[in-house]
PDB file of C-alpha atoms in Angstrom:
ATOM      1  CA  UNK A   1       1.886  12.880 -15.452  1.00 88.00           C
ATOM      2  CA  UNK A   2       0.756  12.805 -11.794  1.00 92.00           C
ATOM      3  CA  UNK A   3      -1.397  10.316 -10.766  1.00 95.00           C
ATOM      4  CA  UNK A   4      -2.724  11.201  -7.138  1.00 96.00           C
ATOM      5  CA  UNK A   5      -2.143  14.660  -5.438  1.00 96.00           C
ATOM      6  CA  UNK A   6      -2.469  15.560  -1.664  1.00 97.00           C
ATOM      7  CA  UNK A   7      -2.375  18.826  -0.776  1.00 97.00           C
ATOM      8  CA  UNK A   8      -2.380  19.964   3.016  1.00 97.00           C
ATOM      9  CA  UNK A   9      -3.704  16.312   4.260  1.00 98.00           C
ATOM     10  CA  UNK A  10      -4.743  17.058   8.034  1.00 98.00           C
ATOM     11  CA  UNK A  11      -5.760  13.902   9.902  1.00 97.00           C
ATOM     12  CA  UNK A  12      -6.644  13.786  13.329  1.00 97.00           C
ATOM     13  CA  UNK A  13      -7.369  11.349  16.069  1.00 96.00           C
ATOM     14  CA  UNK A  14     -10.393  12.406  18.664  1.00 96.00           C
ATOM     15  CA  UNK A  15     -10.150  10.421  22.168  1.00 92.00           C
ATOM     16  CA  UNK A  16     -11.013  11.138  25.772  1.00 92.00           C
ATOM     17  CA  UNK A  17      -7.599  13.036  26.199  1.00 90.00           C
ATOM     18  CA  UNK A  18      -8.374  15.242  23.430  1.00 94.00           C
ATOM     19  CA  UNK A  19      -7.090  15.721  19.525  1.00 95.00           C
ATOM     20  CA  UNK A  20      -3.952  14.072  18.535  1.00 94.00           C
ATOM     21  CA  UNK A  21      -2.637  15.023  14.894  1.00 95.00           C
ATOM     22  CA  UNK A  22      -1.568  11.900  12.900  1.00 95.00           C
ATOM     23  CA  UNK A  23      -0.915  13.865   9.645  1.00 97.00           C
ATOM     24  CA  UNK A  24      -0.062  17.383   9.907  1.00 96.00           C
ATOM     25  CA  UNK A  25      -0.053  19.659   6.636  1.00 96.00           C
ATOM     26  CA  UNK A  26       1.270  16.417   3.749  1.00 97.00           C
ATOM     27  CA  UNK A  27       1.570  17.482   0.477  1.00 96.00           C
ATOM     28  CA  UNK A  28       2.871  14.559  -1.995  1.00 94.00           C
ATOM     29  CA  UNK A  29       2.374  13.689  -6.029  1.00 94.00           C
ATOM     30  CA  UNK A  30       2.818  10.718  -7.242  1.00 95.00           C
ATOM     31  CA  UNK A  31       3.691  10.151 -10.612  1.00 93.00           C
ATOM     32  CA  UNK A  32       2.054   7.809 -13.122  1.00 93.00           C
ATOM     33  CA  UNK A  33       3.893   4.910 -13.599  1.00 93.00           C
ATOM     34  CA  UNK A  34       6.446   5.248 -10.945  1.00 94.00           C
ATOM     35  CA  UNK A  35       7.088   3.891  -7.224  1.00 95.00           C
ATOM     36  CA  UNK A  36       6.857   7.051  -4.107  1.00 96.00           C
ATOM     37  CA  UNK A  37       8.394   5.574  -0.846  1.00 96.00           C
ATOM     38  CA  UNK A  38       7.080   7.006   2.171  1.00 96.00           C
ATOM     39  CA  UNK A  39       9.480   6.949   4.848  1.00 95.00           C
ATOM     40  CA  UNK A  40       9.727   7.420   8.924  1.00 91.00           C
ATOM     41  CA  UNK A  41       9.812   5.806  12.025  1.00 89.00           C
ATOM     42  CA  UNK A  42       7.078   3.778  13.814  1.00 89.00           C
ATOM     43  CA  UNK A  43       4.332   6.977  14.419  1.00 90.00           C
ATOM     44  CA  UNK A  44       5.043   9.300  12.179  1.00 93.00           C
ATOM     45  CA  UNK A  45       1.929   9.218  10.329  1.00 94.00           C
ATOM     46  CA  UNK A  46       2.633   6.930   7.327  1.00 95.00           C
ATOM     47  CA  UNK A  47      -0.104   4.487   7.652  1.00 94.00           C
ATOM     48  CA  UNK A  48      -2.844   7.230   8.626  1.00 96.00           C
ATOM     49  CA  UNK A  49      -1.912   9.054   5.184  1.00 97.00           C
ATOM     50  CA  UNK A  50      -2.104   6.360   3.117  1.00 95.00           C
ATOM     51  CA  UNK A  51      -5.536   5.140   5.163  1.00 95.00           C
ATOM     52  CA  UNK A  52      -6.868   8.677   4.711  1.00 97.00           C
ATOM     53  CA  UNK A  53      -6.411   8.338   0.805  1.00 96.00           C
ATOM     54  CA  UNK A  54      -8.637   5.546   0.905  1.00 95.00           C
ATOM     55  CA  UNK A  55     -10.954   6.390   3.578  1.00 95.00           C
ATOM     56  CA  UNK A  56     -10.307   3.376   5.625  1.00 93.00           C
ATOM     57  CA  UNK A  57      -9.650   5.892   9.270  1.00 94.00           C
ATOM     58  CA  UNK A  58     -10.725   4.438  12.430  1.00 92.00           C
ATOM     59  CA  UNK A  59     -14.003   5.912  13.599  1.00 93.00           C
ATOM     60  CA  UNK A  60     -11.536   7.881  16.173  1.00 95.00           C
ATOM     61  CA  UNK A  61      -9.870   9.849  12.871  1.00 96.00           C
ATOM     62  CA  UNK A  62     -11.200  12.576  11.110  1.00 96.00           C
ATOM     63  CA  UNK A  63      -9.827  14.284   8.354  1.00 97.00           C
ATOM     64  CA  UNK A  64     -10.034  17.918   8.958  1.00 97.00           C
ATOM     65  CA  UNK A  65      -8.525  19.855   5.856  1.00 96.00           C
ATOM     66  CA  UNK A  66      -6.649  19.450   2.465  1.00 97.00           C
ATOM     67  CA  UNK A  67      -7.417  17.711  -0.945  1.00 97.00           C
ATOM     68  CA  UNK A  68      -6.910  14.056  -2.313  1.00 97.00           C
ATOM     69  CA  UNK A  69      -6.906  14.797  -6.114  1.00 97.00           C
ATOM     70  CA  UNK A  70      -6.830  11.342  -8.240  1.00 96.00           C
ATOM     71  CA  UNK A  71      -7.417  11.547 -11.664  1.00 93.00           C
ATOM     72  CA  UNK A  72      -8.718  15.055 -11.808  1.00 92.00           C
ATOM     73  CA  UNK A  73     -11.422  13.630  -8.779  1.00 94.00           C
ATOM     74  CA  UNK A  74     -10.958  14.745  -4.738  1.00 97.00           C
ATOM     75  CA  UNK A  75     -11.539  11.456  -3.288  1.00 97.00           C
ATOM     76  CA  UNK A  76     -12.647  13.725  -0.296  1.00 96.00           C
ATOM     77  CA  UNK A  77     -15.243  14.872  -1.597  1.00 96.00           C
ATOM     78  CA  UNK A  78     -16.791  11.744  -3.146  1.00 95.00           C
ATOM     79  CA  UNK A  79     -19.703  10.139  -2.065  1.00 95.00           C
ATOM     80  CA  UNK A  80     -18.999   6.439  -0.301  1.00 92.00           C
ATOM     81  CA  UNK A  81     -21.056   5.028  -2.746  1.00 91.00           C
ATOM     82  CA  UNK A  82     -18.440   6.108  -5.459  1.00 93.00           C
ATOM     83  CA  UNK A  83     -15.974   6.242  -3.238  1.00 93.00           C
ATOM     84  CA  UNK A  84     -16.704   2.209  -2.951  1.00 89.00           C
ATOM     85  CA  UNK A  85     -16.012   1.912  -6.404  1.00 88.00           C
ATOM     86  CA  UNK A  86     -12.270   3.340  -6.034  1.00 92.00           C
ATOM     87  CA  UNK A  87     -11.656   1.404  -3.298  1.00 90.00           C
ATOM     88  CA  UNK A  88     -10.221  -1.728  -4.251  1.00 82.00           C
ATOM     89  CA  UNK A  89     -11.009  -1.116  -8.082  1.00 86.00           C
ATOM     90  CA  UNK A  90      -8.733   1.573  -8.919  1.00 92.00           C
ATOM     91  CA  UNK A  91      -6.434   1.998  -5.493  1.00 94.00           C
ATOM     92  CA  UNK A  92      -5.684  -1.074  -4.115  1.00 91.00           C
ATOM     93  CA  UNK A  93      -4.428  -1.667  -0.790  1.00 90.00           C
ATOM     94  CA  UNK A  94      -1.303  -4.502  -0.209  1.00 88.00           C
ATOM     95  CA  UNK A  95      -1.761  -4.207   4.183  1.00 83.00           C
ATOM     96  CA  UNK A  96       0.714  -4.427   6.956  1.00 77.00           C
ATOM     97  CA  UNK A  97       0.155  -7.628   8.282  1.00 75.00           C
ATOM     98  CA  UNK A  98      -0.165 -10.869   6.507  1.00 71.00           C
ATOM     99  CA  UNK A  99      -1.149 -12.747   9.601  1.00 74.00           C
ATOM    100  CA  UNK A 100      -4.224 -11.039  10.371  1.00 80.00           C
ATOM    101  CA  UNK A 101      -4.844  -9.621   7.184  1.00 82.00           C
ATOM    102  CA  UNK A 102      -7.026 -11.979   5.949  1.00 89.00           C
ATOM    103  CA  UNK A 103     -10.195 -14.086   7.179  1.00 90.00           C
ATOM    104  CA  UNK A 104      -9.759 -17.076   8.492  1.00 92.00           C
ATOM    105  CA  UNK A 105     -12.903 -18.294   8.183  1.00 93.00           C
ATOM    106  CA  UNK A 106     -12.884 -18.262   4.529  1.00 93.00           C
ATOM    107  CA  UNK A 107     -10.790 -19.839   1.817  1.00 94.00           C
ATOM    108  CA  UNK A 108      -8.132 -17.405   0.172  1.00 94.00           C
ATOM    109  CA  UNK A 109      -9.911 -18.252  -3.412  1.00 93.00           C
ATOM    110  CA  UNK A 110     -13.479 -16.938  -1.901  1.00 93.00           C
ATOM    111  CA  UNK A 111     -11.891 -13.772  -0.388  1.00 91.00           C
ATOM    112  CA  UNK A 112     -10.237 -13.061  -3.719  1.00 91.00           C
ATOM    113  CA  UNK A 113     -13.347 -13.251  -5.944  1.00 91.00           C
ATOM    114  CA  UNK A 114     -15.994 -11.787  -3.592  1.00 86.00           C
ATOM    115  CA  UNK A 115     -13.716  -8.231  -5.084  1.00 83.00           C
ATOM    116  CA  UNK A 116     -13.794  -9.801  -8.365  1.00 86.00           C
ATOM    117  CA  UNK A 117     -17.294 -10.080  -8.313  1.00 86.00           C
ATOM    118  CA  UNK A 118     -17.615  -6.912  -6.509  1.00 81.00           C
ATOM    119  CA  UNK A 119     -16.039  -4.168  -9.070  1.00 81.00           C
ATOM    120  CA  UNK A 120     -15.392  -6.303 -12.188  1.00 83.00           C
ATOM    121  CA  UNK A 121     -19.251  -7.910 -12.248  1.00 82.00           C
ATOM    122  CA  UNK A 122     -18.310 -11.095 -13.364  1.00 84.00           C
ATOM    123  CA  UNK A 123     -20.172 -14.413 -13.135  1.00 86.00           C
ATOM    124  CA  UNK A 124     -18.495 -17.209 -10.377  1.00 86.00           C
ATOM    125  CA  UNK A 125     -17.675 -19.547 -12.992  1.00 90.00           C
ATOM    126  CA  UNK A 126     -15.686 -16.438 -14.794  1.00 90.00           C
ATOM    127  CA  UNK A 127     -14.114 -14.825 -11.583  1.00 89.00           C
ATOM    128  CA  UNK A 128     -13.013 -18.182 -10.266  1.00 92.00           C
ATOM    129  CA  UNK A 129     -10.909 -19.108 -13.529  1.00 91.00           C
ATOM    130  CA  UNK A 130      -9.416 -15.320 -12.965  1.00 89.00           C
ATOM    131  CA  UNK A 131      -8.278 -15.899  -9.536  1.00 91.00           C
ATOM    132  CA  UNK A 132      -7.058 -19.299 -10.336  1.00 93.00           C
ATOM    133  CA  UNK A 133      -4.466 -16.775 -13.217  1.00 91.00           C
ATOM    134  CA  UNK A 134      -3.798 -14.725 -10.526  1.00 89.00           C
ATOM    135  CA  UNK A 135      -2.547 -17.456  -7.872  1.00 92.00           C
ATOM    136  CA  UNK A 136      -0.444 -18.648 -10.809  1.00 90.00           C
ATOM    137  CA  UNK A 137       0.798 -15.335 -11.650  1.00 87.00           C
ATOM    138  CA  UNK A 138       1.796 -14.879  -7.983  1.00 90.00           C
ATOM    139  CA  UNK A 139       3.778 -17.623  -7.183  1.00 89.00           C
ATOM    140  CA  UNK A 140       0.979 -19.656  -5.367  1.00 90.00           C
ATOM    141  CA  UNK A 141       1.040 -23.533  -7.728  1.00 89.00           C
ATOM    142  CA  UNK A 142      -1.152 -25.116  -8.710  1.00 91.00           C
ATOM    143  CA  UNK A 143      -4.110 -22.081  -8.452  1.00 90.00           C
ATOM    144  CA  UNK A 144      -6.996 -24.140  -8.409  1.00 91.00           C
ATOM    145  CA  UNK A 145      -5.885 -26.286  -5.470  1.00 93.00           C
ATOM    146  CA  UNK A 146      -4.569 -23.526  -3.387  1.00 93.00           C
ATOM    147  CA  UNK A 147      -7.514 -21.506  -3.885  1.00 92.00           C
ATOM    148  CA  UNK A 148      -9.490 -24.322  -1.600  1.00 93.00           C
ATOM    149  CA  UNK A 149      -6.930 -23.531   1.029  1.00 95.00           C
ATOM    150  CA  UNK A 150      -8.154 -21.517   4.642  1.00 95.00           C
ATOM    151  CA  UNK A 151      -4.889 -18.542   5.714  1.00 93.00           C
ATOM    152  CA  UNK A 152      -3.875 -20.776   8.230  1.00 92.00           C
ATOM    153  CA  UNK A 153      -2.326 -23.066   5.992  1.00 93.00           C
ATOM    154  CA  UNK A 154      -0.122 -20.922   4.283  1.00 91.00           C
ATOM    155  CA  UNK A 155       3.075 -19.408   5.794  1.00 89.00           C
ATOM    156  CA  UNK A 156       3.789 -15.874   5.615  1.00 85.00           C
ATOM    157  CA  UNK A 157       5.283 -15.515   2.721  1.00 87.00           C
ATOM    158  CA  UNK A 158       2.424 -17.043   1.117  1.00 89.00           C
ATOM    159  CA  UNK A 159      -0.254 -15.130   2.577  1.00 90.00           C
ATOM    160  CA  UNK A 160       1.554 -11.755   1.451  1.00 87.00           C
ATOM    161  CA  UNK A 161       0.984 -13.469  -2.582  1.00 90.00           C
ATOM    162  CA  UNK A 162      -2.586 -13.789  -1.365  1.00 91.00           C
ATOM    163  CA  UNK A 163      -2.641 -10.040  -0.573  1.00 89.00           C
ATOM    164  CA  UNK A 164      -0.993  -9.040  -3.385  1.00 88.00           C
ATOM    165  CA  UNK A 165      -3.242 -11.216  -5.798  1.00 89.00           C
ATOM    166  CA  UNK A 166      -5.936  -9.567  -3.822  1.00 88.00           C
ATOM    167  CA  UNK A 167      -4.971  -5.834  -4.980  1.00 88.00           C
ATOM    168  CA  UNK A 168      -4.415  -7.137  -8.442  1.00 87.00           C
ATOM    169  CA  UNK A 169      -8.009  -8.758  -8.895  1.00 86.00           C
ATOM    170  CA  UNK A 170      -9.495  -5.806  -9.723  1.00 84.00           C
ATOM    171  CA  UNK A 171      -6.728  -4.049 -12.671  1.00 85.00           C
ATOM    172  CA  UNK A 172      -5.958  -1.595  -9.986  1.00 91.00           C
ATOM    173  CA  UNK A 173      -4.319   2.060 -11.237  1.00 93.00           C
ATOM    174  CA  UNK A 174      -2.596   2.798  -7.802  1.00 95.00           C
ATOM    175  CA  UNK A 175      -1.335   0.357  -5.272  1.00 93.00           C
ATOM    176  CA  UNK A 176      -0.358   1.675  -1.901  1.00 94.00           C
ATOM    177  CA  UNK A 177       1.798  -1.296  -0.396  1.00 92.00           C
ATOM    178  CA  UNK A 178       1.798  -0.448   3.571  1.00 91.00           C
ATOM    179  CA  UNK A 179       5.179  -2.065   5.030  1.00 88.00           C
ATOM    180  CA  UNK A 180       4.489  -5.464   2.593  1.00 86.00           C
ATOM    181  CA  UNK A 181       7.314  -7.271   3.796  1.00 81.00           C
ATOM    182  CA  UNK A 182       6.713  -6.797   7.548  1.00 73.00           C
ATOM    183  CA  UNK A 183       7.291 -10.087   9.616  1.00 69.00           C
ATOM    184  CA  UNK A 184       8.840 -12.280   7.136  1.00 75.00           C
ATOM    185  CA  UNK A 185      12.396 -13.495   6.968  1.00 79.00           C
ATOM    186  CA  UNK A 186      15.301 -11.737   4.676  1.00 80.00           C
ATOM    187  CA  UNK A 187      14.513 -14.336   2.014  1.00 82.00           C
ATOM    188  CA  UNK A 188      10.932 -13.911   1.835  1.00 82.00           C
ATOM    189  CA  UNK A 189      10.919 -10.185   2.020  1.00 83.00           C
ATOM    190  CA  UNK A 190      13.527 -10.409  -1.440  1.00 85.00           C
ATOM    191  CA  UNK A 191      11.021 -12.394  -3.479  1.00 86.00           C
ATOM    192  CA  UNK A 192       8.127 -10.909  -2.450  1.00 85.00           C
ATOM    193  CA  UNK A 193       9.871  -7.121  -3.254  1.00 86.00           C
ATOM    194  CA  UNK A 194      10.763  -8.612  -6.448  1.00 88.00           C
ATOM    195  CA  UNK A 195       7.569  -9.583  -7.538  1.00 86.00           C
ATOM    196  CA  UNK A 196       5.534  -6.570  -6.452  1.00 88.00           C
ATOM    197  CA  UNK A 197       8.572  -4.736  -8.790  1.00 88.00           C
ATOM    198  CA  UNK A 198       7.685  -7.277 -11.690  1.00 88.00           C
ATOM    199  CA  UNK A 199       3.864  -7.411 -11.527  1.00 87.00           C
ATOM    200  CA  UNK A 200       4.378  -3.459 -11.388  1.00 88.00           C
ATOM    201  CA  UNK A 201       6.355  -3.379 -14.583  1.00 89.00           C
ATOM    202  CA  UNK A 202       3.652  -6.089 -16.412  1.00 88.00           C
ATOM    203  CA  UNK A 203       0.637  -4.116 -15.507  1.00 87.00           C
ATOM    204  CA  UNK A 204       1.836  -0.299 -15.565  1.00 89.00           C
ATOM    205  CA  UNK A 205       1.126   0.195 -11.859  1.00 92.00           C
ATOM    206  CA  UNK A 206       2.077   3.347  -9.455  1.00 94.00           C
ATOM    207  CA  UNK A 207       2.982   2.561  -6.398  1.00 95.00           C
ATOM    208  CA  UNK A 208       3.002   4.137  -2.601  1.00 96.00           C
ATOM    209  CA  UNK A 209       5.371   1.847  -1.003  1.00 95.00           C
ATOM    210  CA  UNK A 210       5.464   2.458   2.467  1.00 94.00           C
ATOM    211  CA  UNK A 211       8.846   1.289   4.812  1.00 90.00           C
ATOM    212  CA  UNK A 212      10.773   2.365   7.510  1.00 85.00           C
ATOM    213  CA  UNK A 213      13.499   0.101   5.540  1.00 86.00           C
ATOM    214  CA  UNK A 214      16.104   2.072   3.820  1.00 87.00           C
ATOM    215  CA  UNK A 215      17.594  -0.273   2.221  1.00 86.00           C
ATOM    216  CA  UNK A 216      14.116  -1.381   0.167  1.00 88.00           C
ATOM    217  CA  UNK A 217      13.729   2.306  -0.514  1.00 91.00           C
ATOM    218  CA  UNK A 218      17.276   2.194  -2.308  1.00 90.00           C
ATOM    219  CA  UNK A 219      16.292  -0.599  -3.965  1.00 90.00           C
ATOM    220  CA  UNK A 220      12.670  -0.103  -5.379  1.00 92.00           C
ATOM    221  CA  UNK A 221      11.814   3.343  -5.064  1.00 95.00           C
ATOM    222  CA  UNK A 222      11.756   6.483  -7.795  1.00 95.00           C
ATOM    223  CA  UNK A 223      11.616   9.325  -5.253  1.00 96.00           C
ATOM    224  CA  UNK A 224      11.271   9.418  -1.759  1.00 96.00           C
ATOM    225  CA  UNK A 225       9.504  11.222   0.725  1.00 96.00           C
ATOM    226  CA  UNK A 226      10.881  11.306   4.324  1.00 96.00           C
ATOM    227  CA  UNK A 227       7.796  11.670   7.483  1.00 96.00           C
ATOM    228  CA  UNK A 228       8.604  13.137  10.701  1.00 95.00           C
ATOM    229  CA  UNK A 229       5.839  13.409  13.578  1.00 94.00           C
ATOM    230  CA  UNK A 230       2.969  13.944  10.939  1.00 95.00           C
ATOM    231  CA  UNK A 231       5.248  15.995   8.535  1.00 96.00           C
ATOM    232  CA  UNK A 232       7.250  15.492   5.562  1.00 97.00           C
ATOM    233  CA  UNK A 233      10.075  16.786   5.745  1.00 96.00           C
ATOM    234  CA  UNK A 234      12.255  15.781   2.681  1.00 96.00           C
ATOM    235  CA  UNK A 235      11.101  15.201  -0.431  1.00 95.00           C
ATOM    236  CA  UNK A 236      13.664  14.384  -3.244  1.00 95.00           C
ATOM    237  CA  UNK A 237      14.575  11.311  -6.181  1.00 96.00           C
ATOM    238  CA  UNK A 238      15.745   8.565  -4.608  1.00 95.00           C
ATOM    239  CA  UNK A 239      19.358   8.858  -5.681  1.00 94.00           C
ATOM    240  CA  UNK A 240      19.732  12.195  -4.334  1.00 95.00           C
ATOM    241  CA  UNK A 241      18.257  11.506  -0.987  1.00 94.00           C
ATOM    242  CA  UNK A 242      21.226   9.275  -0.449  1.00 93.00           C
ATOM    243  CA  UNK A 243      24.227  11.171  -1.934  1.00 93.00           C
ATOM    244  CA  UNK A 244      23.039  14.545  -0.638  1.00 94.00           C
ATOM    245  CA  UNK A 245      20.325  14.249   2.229  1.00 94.00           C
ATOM    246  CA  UNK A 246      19.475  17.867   3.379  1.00 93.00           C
ATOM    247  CA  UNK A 247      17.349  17.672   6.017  1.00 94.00           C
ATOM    248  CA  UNK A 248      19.183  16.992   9.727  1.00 94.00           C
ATOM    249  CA  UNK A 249      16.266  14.029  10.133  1.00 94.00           C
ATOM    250  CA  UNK A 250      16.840  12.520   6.835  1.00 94.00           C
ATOM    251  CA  UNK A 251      21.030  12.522   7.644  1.00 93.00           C
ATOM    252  CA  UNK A 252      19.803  11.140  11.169  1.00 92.00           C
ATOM    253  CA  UNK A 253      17.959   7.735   9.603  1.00 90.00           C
ATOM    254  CA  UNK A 254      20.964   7.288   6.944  1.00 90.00           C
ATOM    255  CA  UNK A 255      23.752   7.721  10.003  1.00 89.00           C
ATOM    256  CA  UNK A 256      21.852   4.840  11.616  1.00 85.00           C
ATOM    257  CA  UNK A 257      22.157   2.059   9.217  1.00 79.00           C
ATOM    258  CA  UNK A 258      25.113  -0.330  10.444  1.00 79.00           C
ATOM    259  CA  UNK A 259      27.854  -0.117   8.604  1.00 75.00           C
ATOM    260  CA  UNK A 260      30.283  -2.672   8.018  1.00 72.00           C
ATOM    261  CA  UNK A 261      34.086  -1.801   8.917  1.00 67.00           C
TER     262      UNK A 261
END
């Protein structure tokens, strides 16, 4: 069963020196229940595809054609009111950067419930002894100390369990995980891979996982789709990509992974 649908996504970006196309004619499906990695150097359009599914585009972007079908629903089409709604309660969003992802200026327990609150309209007392579960269930002991805690006194690694509790707050249908392991160390990046593939498992997630890491996508992916300047260009399961890449781009990212002699 598919999930979400794009068909013909064009995204562009409107400056001073004219139109730049981020995302160029994509066309993906993700399936329910399964993990789509989208893959591609730095600029190829990754991030503005999976931003334009949740219509989070910089006031620079516009999205100029194509469909966004979730759940029989084009997200497109939707007004922000509704499209509020989706946003956070049924596709949540794991971002880039755990360093600057989240407010500093509030605790990581208040961040977490004001979405509670938000989409699952529950009381304080009743949202605060759900994010307290959700700490626990993310690695982050004991939950209703941390919760008290500000970002800046949590390392990396912890702050990505923040974001991660964050997109689970709200019994999400979709995550779209945008590079989640960016800027932490080989270590961190394993546990924190292995958790988003365990908490996917527990609570029947899909998943856009977004890397330029091949060797994650070998790992933790179902199928993979390969992003060139604004295009996809290969789209295949993730086993065959590697035995039998057939696109001269695809064999071009595989060729560059160091081997060992």
């Amino acid at each position: 069963m598919v999930l979400l649908k794009i068909e013909n996504l064009h995204t562009s970006f409107f400056t001073d020196c004219g139109q730049t196309k981020a995302v160029n004619g994509v066309s993906l499906s993700l399936e329910k229940g399964k993990t789509l990695g989208l893959v591609g150097e730095s600029g190829s359009g990754k991030t503005v595809t999976a931003l334009s599914i949740v219509r989070l585009l910089s006031p620079l972007a516009k999205i100029l054609e194509g469909k966004i079908i979730y759940k029989g629903k084009d997200l497109l089409l939707l007004p922000e009111e509704e499209m509020r709604k989706v946003r956070g309660g049924e596709i949540a969003f794991i971002f880039q950067e755990p360093m600057s992802a989240l407010n500093p200026v509030f605790t990581i327990g208040e961040q977490i419930i004001e979405a509670v609150k938000l989409h699952k309209k529950l009381k304080t007392n009743e949202a605060t002894k759900e994010v307290i579960s959700l700490l626990d269930k993310v690695g982050i002991h004991p939950g209703k100390e941390r919760m008290k805690d500000y970002p800046h006194l949590l390392s990396g690694g912890m702050r990505q369990r923040v974001l991660i509790a964050m997109a689970l707050a709200c019994s999400p249908s979709l995550i779209i995980a945008d590079e989640p392991t960016t800027a932490l160390d080989v270590t961190i990046q394993a546990e924190i891979l292995e958790l988003i593939d365990k908490l996917k498992v527990e609570n029947s997630l899909t998943m856009l996982l977004i890397t330029h890491d091949l060797g994650i996508v070998a790992e933790h992916v179902d199928n993979v789709a390969i992003m060139r300047k604004g295009e996809i260009v290969e789209y295949a399961p993730v086993k065959d990509l590697f035995s039998n890449p057939k696109h001269p781009y695809t064999k071009m990212l595989l060729d560059s992974i160091p081997k060992i002699k």
